[in-house]
Amino acid sequence: MTAENSGELRDFYENPETPVSVAQDRAARIVAFLREIVAAEKGPLTILDVGCGDGGLTRQAADAAPGHRVAGMDWAMTPLRAARGRGLAVVRGGAVHPGIPIASGSVDVVIFSEVVEHLVDPDTALLEMYRILRPGGHLLMSTPNLAAWFNRGMLAFGRQPVFSEVSMARVFGRPGRSVAGHLRLFTLVALREFLQEYGFTGLVARGATYHDVPGPLKPIDRLFRAWPSAAAILTVHARKPAAG
């Protein structure tokens, strides 16, 4: 990422109109994964929400893991102030250059929700997740699904897929008004291969709904949660191998 691009993106996410909150259904999927981990692991866990935004998901994680160490990290000060206002421990930092300001092998669970799609350099970010996780540590991740059931229909009719963006000024070619700054989009196959490439194993995927689906289509969107590869949102649990 060039210094110029870094500055442009920082300004974009400091803008109060840029969405920084996680939608409830995908947050619930991440929290459900976290509850399973907390129930299975022994001893206090260190849980870091990388790209925490306003701390909405971090707060839910802290509530789901009482007695464990939970903190949020983001590079934009405006949402970090909101996260701090929720009574959360926060640190300022980015997932890429110059790297997460956390010691290697010191984190038990990394939450990386609705972040990877915004990154110029997702490869370095994933290497950083791997670095800071202890052997056997857990990565909880969510991202929009390029192959969502409604995107398959959009493409069939020559429309821009939902979640994709061609401009930082406004939305073109698809429904919706909010520009979120999406740079990368994954299918479940691509996400699985991406995580495996950087050493993560044991991937478990669950679908989640998209909050902006029109009301009459919401029941269909809920049904597609059972088919993660066609669900609106991908949520996954992967692990750093215990041996490395």
PDB file of C-alpha atoms in Angstrom:
ATOM      1  CA  MET A   1       0.000   0.000   0.000  1.00  0.00           C
ATOM      2  CA  THR A   2       1.475   3.381  -0.933  1.00  0.00           C
ATOM      3  CA  ALA A   3       1.526   6.236   1.549  1.00  0.00           C
ATOM      4  CA  GLU A   4      -0.885   8.102  -0.723  1.00  0.00           C
ATOM      5  CA  ASN A   5      -3.389   5.222  -0.792  1.00  0.00           C
ATOM      6  CA  SER A   6      -3.050   4.734   2.969  1.00  0.00           C
ATOM      7  CA  GLY A   7      -3.931   8.375   3.564  1.00  0.00           C
ATOM      8  CA  GLU A   8      -6.926   8.228   1.217  1.00  0.00           C
ATOM      9  CA  LEU A   9      -8.336   5.147   2.940  1.00  0.00           C
ATOM     10  CA  ARG A  10      -7.696   6.557   6.413  1.00  0.00           C
ATOM     11  CA  ASP A  11      -9.649   9.689   5.498  1.00  0.00           C
ATOM     12  CA  PHE A  12     -12.460   7.529   4.090  1.00  0.00           C
ATOM     13  CA  TYR A  13     -12.861   5.523   7.317  1.00  0.00           C
ATOM     14  CA  GLU A  14     -12.554   8.601   9.527  1.00  0.00           C
ATOM     15  CA  ASN A  15     -15.649   9.977   7.761  1.00  0.00           C
ATOM     16  CA  PRO A  16     -18.625   9.584  10.151  1.00  0.00           C
ATOM     17  CA  GLU A  17     -20.846   8.613   7.188  1.00  0.00           C
ATOM     18  CA  THR A  18     -18.729   5.547   6.357  1.00  0.00           C
ATOM     19  CA  PRO A  19     -20.311   2.379   7.856  1.00  0.00           C
ATOM     20  CA  VAL A  20     -18.200   0.946  10.708  1.00  0.00           C
ATOM     21  CA  SER A  21     -20.793  -1.144  12.576  1.00  0.00           C
ATOM     22  CA  VAL A  22     -21.257  -4.876  12.123  1.00  0.00           C
ATOM     23  CA  ALA A  23     -24.747  -6.169  11.290  1.00  0.00           C
ATOM     24  CA  GLN A  24     -26.395  -8.307  13.953  1.00  0.00           C
ATOM     25  CA  ASP A  25     -26.809 -11.656  12.195  1.00  0.00           C
ATOM     26  CA  ARG A  26     -23.165 -11.959  11.156  1.00  0.00           C
ATOM     27  CA  ALA A  27     -22.122 -10.750  14.625  1.00  0.00           C
ATOM     28  CA  ALA A  28     -24.276 -13.497  16.132  1.00  0.00           C
ATOM     29  CA  ARG A  29     -22.471 -16.101  14.021  1.00  0.00           C
ATOM     30  CA  ILE A  30     -19.061 -14.855  15.175  1.00  0.00           C
ATOM     31  CA  VAL A  31     -20.190 -14.771  18.805  1.00  0.00           C
ATOM     32  CA  ALA A  32     -21.565 -18.315  18.490  1.00  0.00           C
ATOM     33  CA  PHE A  33     -18.160 -19.505  17.268  1.00  0.00           C
ATOM     34  CA  LEU A  34     -16.537 -17.654  20.174  1.00  0.00           C
ATOM     35  CA  ARG A  35     -18.831 -19.249  22.751  1.00  0.00           C
ATOM     36  CA  GLU A  36     -17.866 -22.690  21.420  1.00  0.00           C
ATOM     37  CA  ILE A  37     -14.174 -21.827  21.747  1.00  0.00           C
ATOM     38  CA  VAL A  38     -14.573 -20.461  25.275  1.00  0.00           C
ATOM     39  CA  ALA A  39     -16.451 -23.618  26.310  1.00  0.00           C
ATOM     40  CA  ALA A  40     -13.707 -25.876  24.911  1.00  0.00           C
ATOM     41  CA  GLU A  41     -10.569 -23.996  25.979  1.00  0.00           C
ATOM     42  CA  LYS A  42      -9.010 -23.879  29.450  1.00  0.00           C
ATOM     43  CA  GLY A  43      -7.620 -20.829  31.166  1.00  0.00           C
ATOM     44  CA  PRO A  44      -8.129 -17.135  30.362  1.00  0.00           C
ATOM     45  CA  LEU A  45      -8.051 -16.314  26.663  1.00  0.00           C
ATOM     46  CA  THR A  46      -6.696 -13.223  24.954  1.00  0.00           C
ATOM     47  CA  ILE A  47      -9.172 -12.150  22.269  1.00  0.00           C
ATOM     48  CA  LEU A  48      -8.358  -9.378  19.777  1.00  0.00           C
ATOM     49  CA  ASP A  49     -10.922  -7.848  17.417  1.00  0.00           C
ATOM     50  CA  VAL A  50      -8.831  -6.574  14.498  1.00  0.00           C
ATOM     51  CA  GLY A  51     -10.618  -3.776  12.648  1.00  0.00           C
ATOM     52  CA  CYS A  52     -13.104  -3.372  15.467  1.00  0.00           C
ATOM     53  CA  GLY A  53     -14.790  -0.245  14.100  1.00  0.00           C
ATOM     54  CA  ASP A  54     -17.101   1.253  16.693  1.00  0.00           C
ATOM     55  CA  GLY A  55     -16.682  -1.771  18.974  1.00  0.00           C
ATOM     56  CA  GLY A  56     -20.156  -3.220  18.564  1.00  0.00           C
ATOM     57  CA  LEU A  57     -18.900  -6.752  17.928  1.00  0.00           C
ATOM     58  CA  THR A  58     -16.053  -6.350  20.422  1.00  0.00           C
ATOM     59  CA  ARG A  59     -18.598  -5.502  23.104  1.00  0.00           C
ATOM     60  CA  GLN A  60     -20.628  -8.607  22.251  1.00  0.00           C
ATOM     61  CA  ALA A  61     -17.463 -10.712  22.346  1.00  0.00           C
ATOM     62  CA  ALA A  62     -16.558  -9.341  25.765  1.00  0.00           C
ATOM     63  CA  ASP A  63     -20.047 -10.095  27.058  1.00  0.00           C
ATOM     64  CA  ALA A  64     -19.826 -13.647  25.658  1.00  0.00           C
ATOM     65  CA  ALA A  65     -16.409 -14.265  27.243  1.00  0.00           C
ATOM     66  CA  PRO A  66     -16.533 -12.916  30.810  1.00  0.00           C
ATOM     67  CA  GLY A  67     -13.258 -13.336  32.651  1.00  0.00           C
ATOM     68  CA  HIS A  68     -11.247 -13.354  29.415  1.00  0.00           C
ATOM     69  CA  ARG A  69      -9.098 -10.524  28.027  1.00  0.00           C
ATOM     70  CA  VAL A  70     -10.871  -8.802  25.116  1.00  0.00           C
ATOM     71  CA  ALA A  71      -9.568  -5.786  23.187  1.00  0.00           C
ATOM     72  CA  GLY A  72     -10.325  -4.021  19.932  1.00  0.00           C
ATOM     73  CA  MET A  73      -7.934  -2.579  17.371  1.00  0.00           C
ATOM     74  CA  ASP A  74      -8.536  -0.171  14.509  1.00  0.00           C
ATOM     75  CA  TRP A  75      -6.498   2.358  12.558  1.00  0.00           C
ATOM     76  CA  ALA A  76      -9.207   5.073  12.443  1.00  0.00           C
ATOM     77  CA  MET A  77      -9.575   7.231  15.555  1.00  0.00           C
ATOM     78  CA  THR A  78     -13.234   8.204  15.046  1.00  0.00           C
ATOM     79  CA  PRO A  79     -14.605   4.649  15.454  1.00  0.00           C
ATOM     80  CA  LEU A  80     -11.981   3.871  18.133  1.00  0.00           C
ATOM     81  CA  ARG A  81     -13.355   6.675  20.281  1.00  0.00           C
ATOM     82  CA  ALA A  82     -16.810   5.110  19.949  1.00  0.00           C
ATOM     83  CA  ALA A  83     -15.375   1.730  20.936  1.00  0.00           C
ATOM     84  CA  ARG A  84     -13.662   3.230  23.966  1.00  0.00           C
ATOM     85  CA  GLY A  85     -16.987   4.795  24.896  1.00  0.00           C
ATOM     86  CA  ARG A  86     -18.413   1.271  25.192  1.00  0.00           C
ATOM     87  CA  GLY A  87     -15.940   0.608  28.002  1.00  0.00           C
ATOM     88  CA  LEU A  88     -13.597  -1.468  25.838  1.00  0.00           C
ATOM     89  CA  ALA A  89      -9.827  -1.747  25.872  1.00  0.00           C
ATOM     90  CA  VAL A  90      -8.628  -0.502  22.484  1.00  0.00           C
ATOM     91  CA  VAL A  91      -5.359  -0.051  20.637  1.00  0.00           C
ATOM     92  CA  ARG A  92      -4.678   1.902  17.480  1.00  0.00           C
ATOM     93  CA  GLY A  93      -3.040  -0.072  14.713  1.00  0.00           C
ATOM     94  CA  GLY A  94      -3.472  -1.541  11.257  1.00  0.00           C
ATOM     95  CA  ALA A  95      -3.560  -5.099   9.982  1.00  0.00           C
ATOM     96  CA  VAL A  96      -0.843  -4.417   7.408  1.00  0.00           C
ATOM     97  CA  HIS A  97       2.030  -1.892   7.334  1.00  0.00           C
ATOM     98  CA  PRO A  98       3.869  -1.576   9.697  1.00  0.00           C
ATOM     99  CA  GLY A  99       2.110  -4.575  11.257  1.00  0.00           C
ATOM    100  CA  ILE A 100      -0.132  -5.295  14.225  1.00  0.00           C
ATOM    101  CA  PRO A 101       1.478  -3.880  17.399  1.00  0.00           C
ATOM    102  CA  ILE A 102       1.066  -7.196  19.249  1.00  0.00           C
ATOM    103  CA  ALA A 103       3.728  -9.770  20.143  1.00  0.00           C
ATOM    104  CA  SER A 104       3.955 -12.945  18.085  1.00  0.00           C
ATOM    105  CA  GLY A 105       2.077 -15.943  19.474  1.00  0.00           C
ATOM    106  CA  SER A 106       0.360 -13.884  22.178  1.00  0.00           C
ATOM    107  CA  VAL A 107      -3.296 -14.038  21.073  1.00  0.00           C
ATOM    108  CA  ASP A 108      -5.675 -16.981  21.454  1.00  0.00           C
ATOM    109  CA  VAL A 109      -8.537 -15.716  19.284  1.00  0.00           C
ATOM    110  CA  VAL A 110      -8.455 -13.147  16.484  1.00  0.00           C
ATOM    111  CA  ILE A 111     -11.752 -11.726  15.283  1.00  0.00           C
ATOM    112  CA  PHE A 112     -11.437 -10.339  11.756  1.00  0.00           C
ATOM    113  CA  SER A 113     -14.984  -9.421  10.807  1.00  0.00           C
ATOM    114  CA  GLU A 114     -15.909  -7.358   7.741  1.00  0.00           C
ATOM    115  CA  VAL A 115     -12.315  -6.195   7.262  1.00  0.00           C
ATOM    116  CA  VAL A 116     -10.571  -8.288   4.595  1.00  0.00           C
ATOM    117  CA  GLU A 117     -12.808  -6.949   1.831  1.00  0.00           C
ATOM    118  CA  HIS A 118     -11.527  -3.420   2.558  1.00  0.00           C
ATOM    119  CA  LEU A 119      -7.810  -4.144   2.292  1.00  0.00           C
ATOM    120  CA  VAL A 120      -5.379  -3.299  -0.466  1.00  0.00           C
ATOM    121  CA  ASP A 121      -3.013  -5.993   0.859  1.00  0.00           C
ATOM    122  CA  PRO A 122      -5.040  -8.846   2.424  1.00  0.00           C
ATOM    123  CA  ASP A 123      -2.081 -11.241   2.156  1.00  0.00           C
ATOM    124  CA  THR A 124       0.068  -9.287   4.600  1.00  0.00           C
ATOM    125  CA  ALA A 125      -2.923  -8.933   6.911  1.00  0.00           C
ATOM    126  CA  LEU A 126      -3.468 -12.693   7.022  1.00  0.00           C
ATOM    127  CA  LEU A 127       0.224 -13.283   7.673  1.00  0.00           C
ATOM    128  CA  GLU A 128      -0.092 -10.898  10.619  1.00  0.00           C
ATOM    129  CA  MET A 129      -3.118 -12.804  11.971  1.00  0.00           C
ATOM    130  CA  TYR A 130      -1.088 -15.997  11.764  1.00  0.00           C
ATOM    131  CA  ARG A 131       1.922 -14.382  13.440  1.00  0.00           C
ATOM    132  CA  ILE A 132       0.113 -13.037  16.495  1.00  0.00           C
ATOM    133  CA  LEU A 133      -1.925 -16.211  17.088  1.00  0.00           C
ATOM    134  CA  ARG A 134      -0.499 -18.839  19.414  1.00  0.00           C
ATOM    135  CA  PRO A 135      -0.148 -22.369  17.992  1.00  0.00           C
ATOM    136  CA  GLY A 136      -3.636 -23.838  18.028  1.00  0.00           C
ATOM    137  CA  GLY A 137      -5.161 -20.345  18.100  1.00  0.00           C
ATOM    138  CA  HIS A 138      -8.435 -19.438  16.435  1.00  0.00           C
ATOM    139  CA  LEU A 139      -9.334 -17.062  13.593  1.00  0.00           C
ATOM    140  CA  LEU A 140     -12.972 -15.923  13.365  1.00  0.00           C
ATOM    141  CA  MET A 141     -13.700 -14.128  10.136  1.00  0.00           C
ATOM    142  CA  SER A 142     -16.659 -12.785   8.177  1.00  0.00           C
ATOM    143  CA  THR A 143     -16.904 -11.194   4.744  1.00  0.00           C
ATOM    144  CA  PRO A 144     -19.578 -10.632   2.063  1.00  0.00           C
ATOM    145  CA  ASN A 145     -20.084 -13.510  -0.366  1.00  0.00           C
ATOM    146  CA  LEU A 146     -19.509 -12.667  -4.024  1.00  0.00           C
ATOM    147  CA  ALA A 147     -21.483 -15.822  -4.898  1.00  0.00           C
ATOM    148  CA  ALA A 148     -24.475 -14.917  -2.725  1.00  0.00           C
ATOM    149  CA  TRP A 149     -27.759 -16.220  -4.095  1.00  0.00           C
ATOM    150  CA  PHE A 150     -28.922 -12.740  -5.145  1.00  0.00           C
ATOM    151  CA  ASN A 151     -25.586 -11.921  -6.819  1.00  0.00           C
ATOM    152  CA  ARG A 152     -25.954 -14.969  -9.028  1.00  0.00           C
ATOM    153  CA  GLY A 153     -29.196 -13.473 -10.287  1.00  0.00           C
ATOM    154  CA  MET A 154     -27.736  -9.972 -10.600  1.00  0.00           C
ATOM    155  CA  LEU A 155     -24.907 -11.198 -12.815  1.00  0.00           C
ATOM    156  CA  ALA A 156     -27.285 -13.256 -14.943  1.00  0.00           C
ATOM    157  CA  PHE A 157     -29.100 -10.012 -15.810  1.00  0.00           C
ATOM    158  CA  GLY A 158     -25.909  -8.042 -16.419  1.00  0.00           C
ATOM    159  CA  ARG A 159     -26.003  -6.062 -13.169  1.00  0.00           C
ATOM    160  CA  GLN A 160     -23.130  -5.219 -10.832  1.00  0.00           C
ATOM    161  CA  PRO A 161     -23.046  -7.713  -7.926  1.00  0.00           C
ATOM    162  CA  VAL A 162     -24.128  -6.442  -4.533  1.00  0.00           C
ATOM    163  CA  PHE A 163     -21.127  -5.657  -2.253  1.00  0.00           C
ATOM    164  CA  SER A 164     -18.914  -4.765  -5.238  1.00  0.00           C
ATOM    165  CA  GLU A 165     -18.008  -1.115  -5.808  1.00  0.00           C
ATOM    166  CA  VAL A 166     -16.467   0.757  -8.706  1.00  0.00           C
ATOM    167  CA  SER A 167     -16.265   4.180  -7.040  1.00  0.00           C
ATOM    168  CA  MET A 168     -15.633   5.713  -3.626  1.00  0.00           C
ATOM    169  CA  ALA A 169     -18.067   8.528  -4.453  1.00  0.00           C
ATOM    170  CA  ARG A 170     -21.330   6.635  -4.972  1.00  0.00           C
ATOM    171  CA  VAL A 171     -22.866   3.301  -5.959  1.00  0.00           C
ATOM    172  CA  PHE A 172     -23.131   2.419  -9.656  1.00  0.00           C
ATOM    173  CA  GLY A 173     -24.803  -0.483 -11.430  1.00  0.00           C
ATOM    174  CA  ARG A 174     -26.444  -2.180  -8.450  1.00  0.00           C
ATOM    175  CA  PRO A 175     -29.031  -1.497  -5.726  1.00  0.00           C
ATOM    176  CA  GLY A 176     -28.036   0.387  -2.597  1.00  0.00           C
ATOM    177  CA  ARG A 177     -26.721   3.824  -1.681  1.00  0.00           C
ATOM    178  CA  SER A 178     -23.979   3.210   0.868  1.00  0.00           C
ATOM    179  CA  VAL A 179     -20.340   3.107  -0.264  1.00  0.00           C
ATOM    180  CA  ALA A 180     -18.453   0.886   2.169  1.00  0.00           C
ATOM    181  CA  GLY A 181     -15.025   0.799   0.495  1.00  0.00           C
ATOM    182  CA  HIS A 182     -14.983  -2.825  -0.648  1.00  0.00           C
ATOM    183  CA  LEU A 183     -11.818  -3.687  -2.582  1.00  0.00           C
ATOM    184  CA  ARG A 184     -11.810  -7.522  -2.392  1.00  0.00           C
ATOM    185  CA  LEU A 185     -14.650 -10.017  -2.682  1.00  0.00           C
ATOM    186  CA  PHE A 186     -14.533 -13.736  -1.945  1.00  0.00           C
ATOM    187  CA  THR A 187     -16.515 -16.841  -2.759  1.00  0.00           C
ATOM    188  CA  LEU A 188     -16.387 -19.615  -0.160  1.00  0.00           C
ATOM    189  CA  VAL A 189     -13.998 -21.595  -2.389  1.00  0.00           C
ATOM    190  CA  ALA A 190     -11.653 -18.610  -2.724  1.00  0.00           C
ATOM    191  CA  LEU A 191     -11.782 -17.828   0.994  1.00  0.00           C
ATOM    192  CA  ARG A 192     -11.001 -21.433   1.911  1.00  0.00           C
ATOM    193  CA  GLU A 193      -8.042 -21.558  -0.493  1.00  0.00           C
ATOM    194  CA  PHE A 194      -6.819 -18.145   0.713  1.00  0.00           C
ATOM    195  CA  LEU A 195      -6.784 -19.245   4.356  1.00  0.00           C
ATOM    196  CA  GLN A 196      -5.138 -22.558   3.524  1.00  0.00           C
ATOM    197  CA  GLU A 197      -2.420 -20.794   1.550  1.00  0.00           C
ATOM    198  CA  TYR A 198      -1.331 -18.978   4.703  1.00  0.00           C
ATOM    199  CA  GLY A 199      -1.365 -22.016   6.958  1.00  0.00           C
ATOM    200  CA  PHE A 200      -4.862 -22.036   8.467  1.00  0.00           C
ATOM    201  CA  THR A 201      -6.661 -25.362   8.779  1.00  0.00           C
ATOM    202  CA  GLY A 202      -9.938 -26.917   9.928  1.00  0.00           C
ATOM    203  CA  LEU A 203     -12.140 -24.278   8.343  1.00  0.00           C
ATOM    204  CA  VAL A 204     -15.808 -24.365   9.393  1.00  0.00           C
ATOM    205  CA  ALA A 205     -18.150 -22.084   7.413  1.00  0.00           C
ATOM    206  CA  ARG A 206     -21.606 -20.796   8.320  1.00  0.00           C
ATOM    207  CA  GLY A 207     -23.861 -18.471   6.381  1.00  0.00           C
ATOM    208  CA  ALA A 208     -25.388 -15.226   7.609  1.00  0.00           C
ATOM    209  CA  THR A 209     -28.020 -12.866   6.258  1.00  0.00           C
ATOM    210  CA  TYR A 210     -27.524  -9.442   4.709  1.00  0.00           C
ATOM    211  CA  HIS A 211     -29.296  -6.635   6.543  1.00  0.00           C
ATOM    212  CA  ASP A 212     -30.074  -4.633   3.365  1.00  0.00           C
ATOM    213  CA  VAL A 213     -32.012  -7.399   1.599  1.00  0.00           C
ATOM    214  CA  PRO A 214     -35.525  -6.005   0.829  1.00  0.00           C
ATOM    215  CA  GLY A 215     -38.209  -7.094   3.294  1.00  0.00           C
ATOM    216  CA  PRO A 216     -40.096  -9.505   0.988  1.00  0.00           C
ATOM    217  CA  LEU A 217     -36.830 -11.356   0.241  1.00  0.00           C
ATOM    218  CA  LYS A 218     -35.622 -11.695   3.839  1.00  0.00           C
ATOM    219  CA  PRO A 219     -37.228 -15.143   4.369  1.00  0.00           C
ATOM    220  CA  ILE A 220     -35.345 -16.421   1.304  1.00  0.00           C
ATOM    221  CA  ASP A 221     -32.124 -14.877   2.603  1.00  0.00           C
ATOM    222  CA  ARG A 222     -32.612 -16.642   5.943  1.00  0.00           C
ATOM    223  CA  LEU A 223     -33.101 -19.976   4.172  1.00  0.00           C
ATOM    224  CA  PHE A 224     -29.813 -19.576   2.288  1.00  0.00           C
ATOM    225  CA  ARG A 225     -27.888 -19.363   5.562  1.00  0.00           C
ATOM    226  CA  ALA A 226     -28.015 -23.174   5.560  1.00  0.00           C
ATOM    227  CA  TRP A 227     -26.025 -23.225   2.274  1.00  0.00           C
ATOM    228  CA  PRO A 228     -22.909 -21.176   3.096  1.00  0.00           C
ATOM    229  CA  SER A 229     -21.537 -21.114  -0.459  1.00  0.00           C
ATOM    230  CA  ALA A 230     -24.689 -19.238  -1.573  1.00  0.00           C
ATOM    231  CA  ALA A 231     -25.412 -17.339   1.665  1.00  0.00           C
ATOM    232  CA  ALA A 232     -25.222 -13.551   1.672  1.00  0.00           C
ATOM    233  CA  ILE A 233     -22.395 -13.412   4.215  1.00  0.00           C
ATOM    234  CA  LEU A 234     -19.607 -15.893   4.899  1.00  0.00           C
ATOM    235  CA  THR A 235     -18.559 -16.487   8.505  1.00  0.00           C
ATOM    236  CA  VAL A 236     -15.721 -18.897   9.189  1.00  0.00           C
ATOM    237  CA  HIS A 237     -13.712 -20.418  12.015  1.00  0.00           C
ATOM    238  CA  ALA A 238     -10.182 -21.560  11.155  1.00  0.00           C
ATOM    239  CA  ARG A 239      -7.167 -22.480  13.261  1.00  0.00           C
ATOM    240  CA  LYS A 240      -3.436 -22.032  13.297  1.00  0.00           C
ATOM    241  CA  PRO A 241      -2.012 -25.568  13.566  1.00  0.00           C
ATOM    242  CA  ALA A 242      -0.984 -26.547  17.074  1.00  0.00           C
ATOM    243  CA  ALA A 243       2.438 -27.589  15.811  1.00  0.00           C
ATOM    244  CA  GLY A 244       3.249 -24.274  14.191  1.00  0.00           C
TER     245      GLY A 244
END
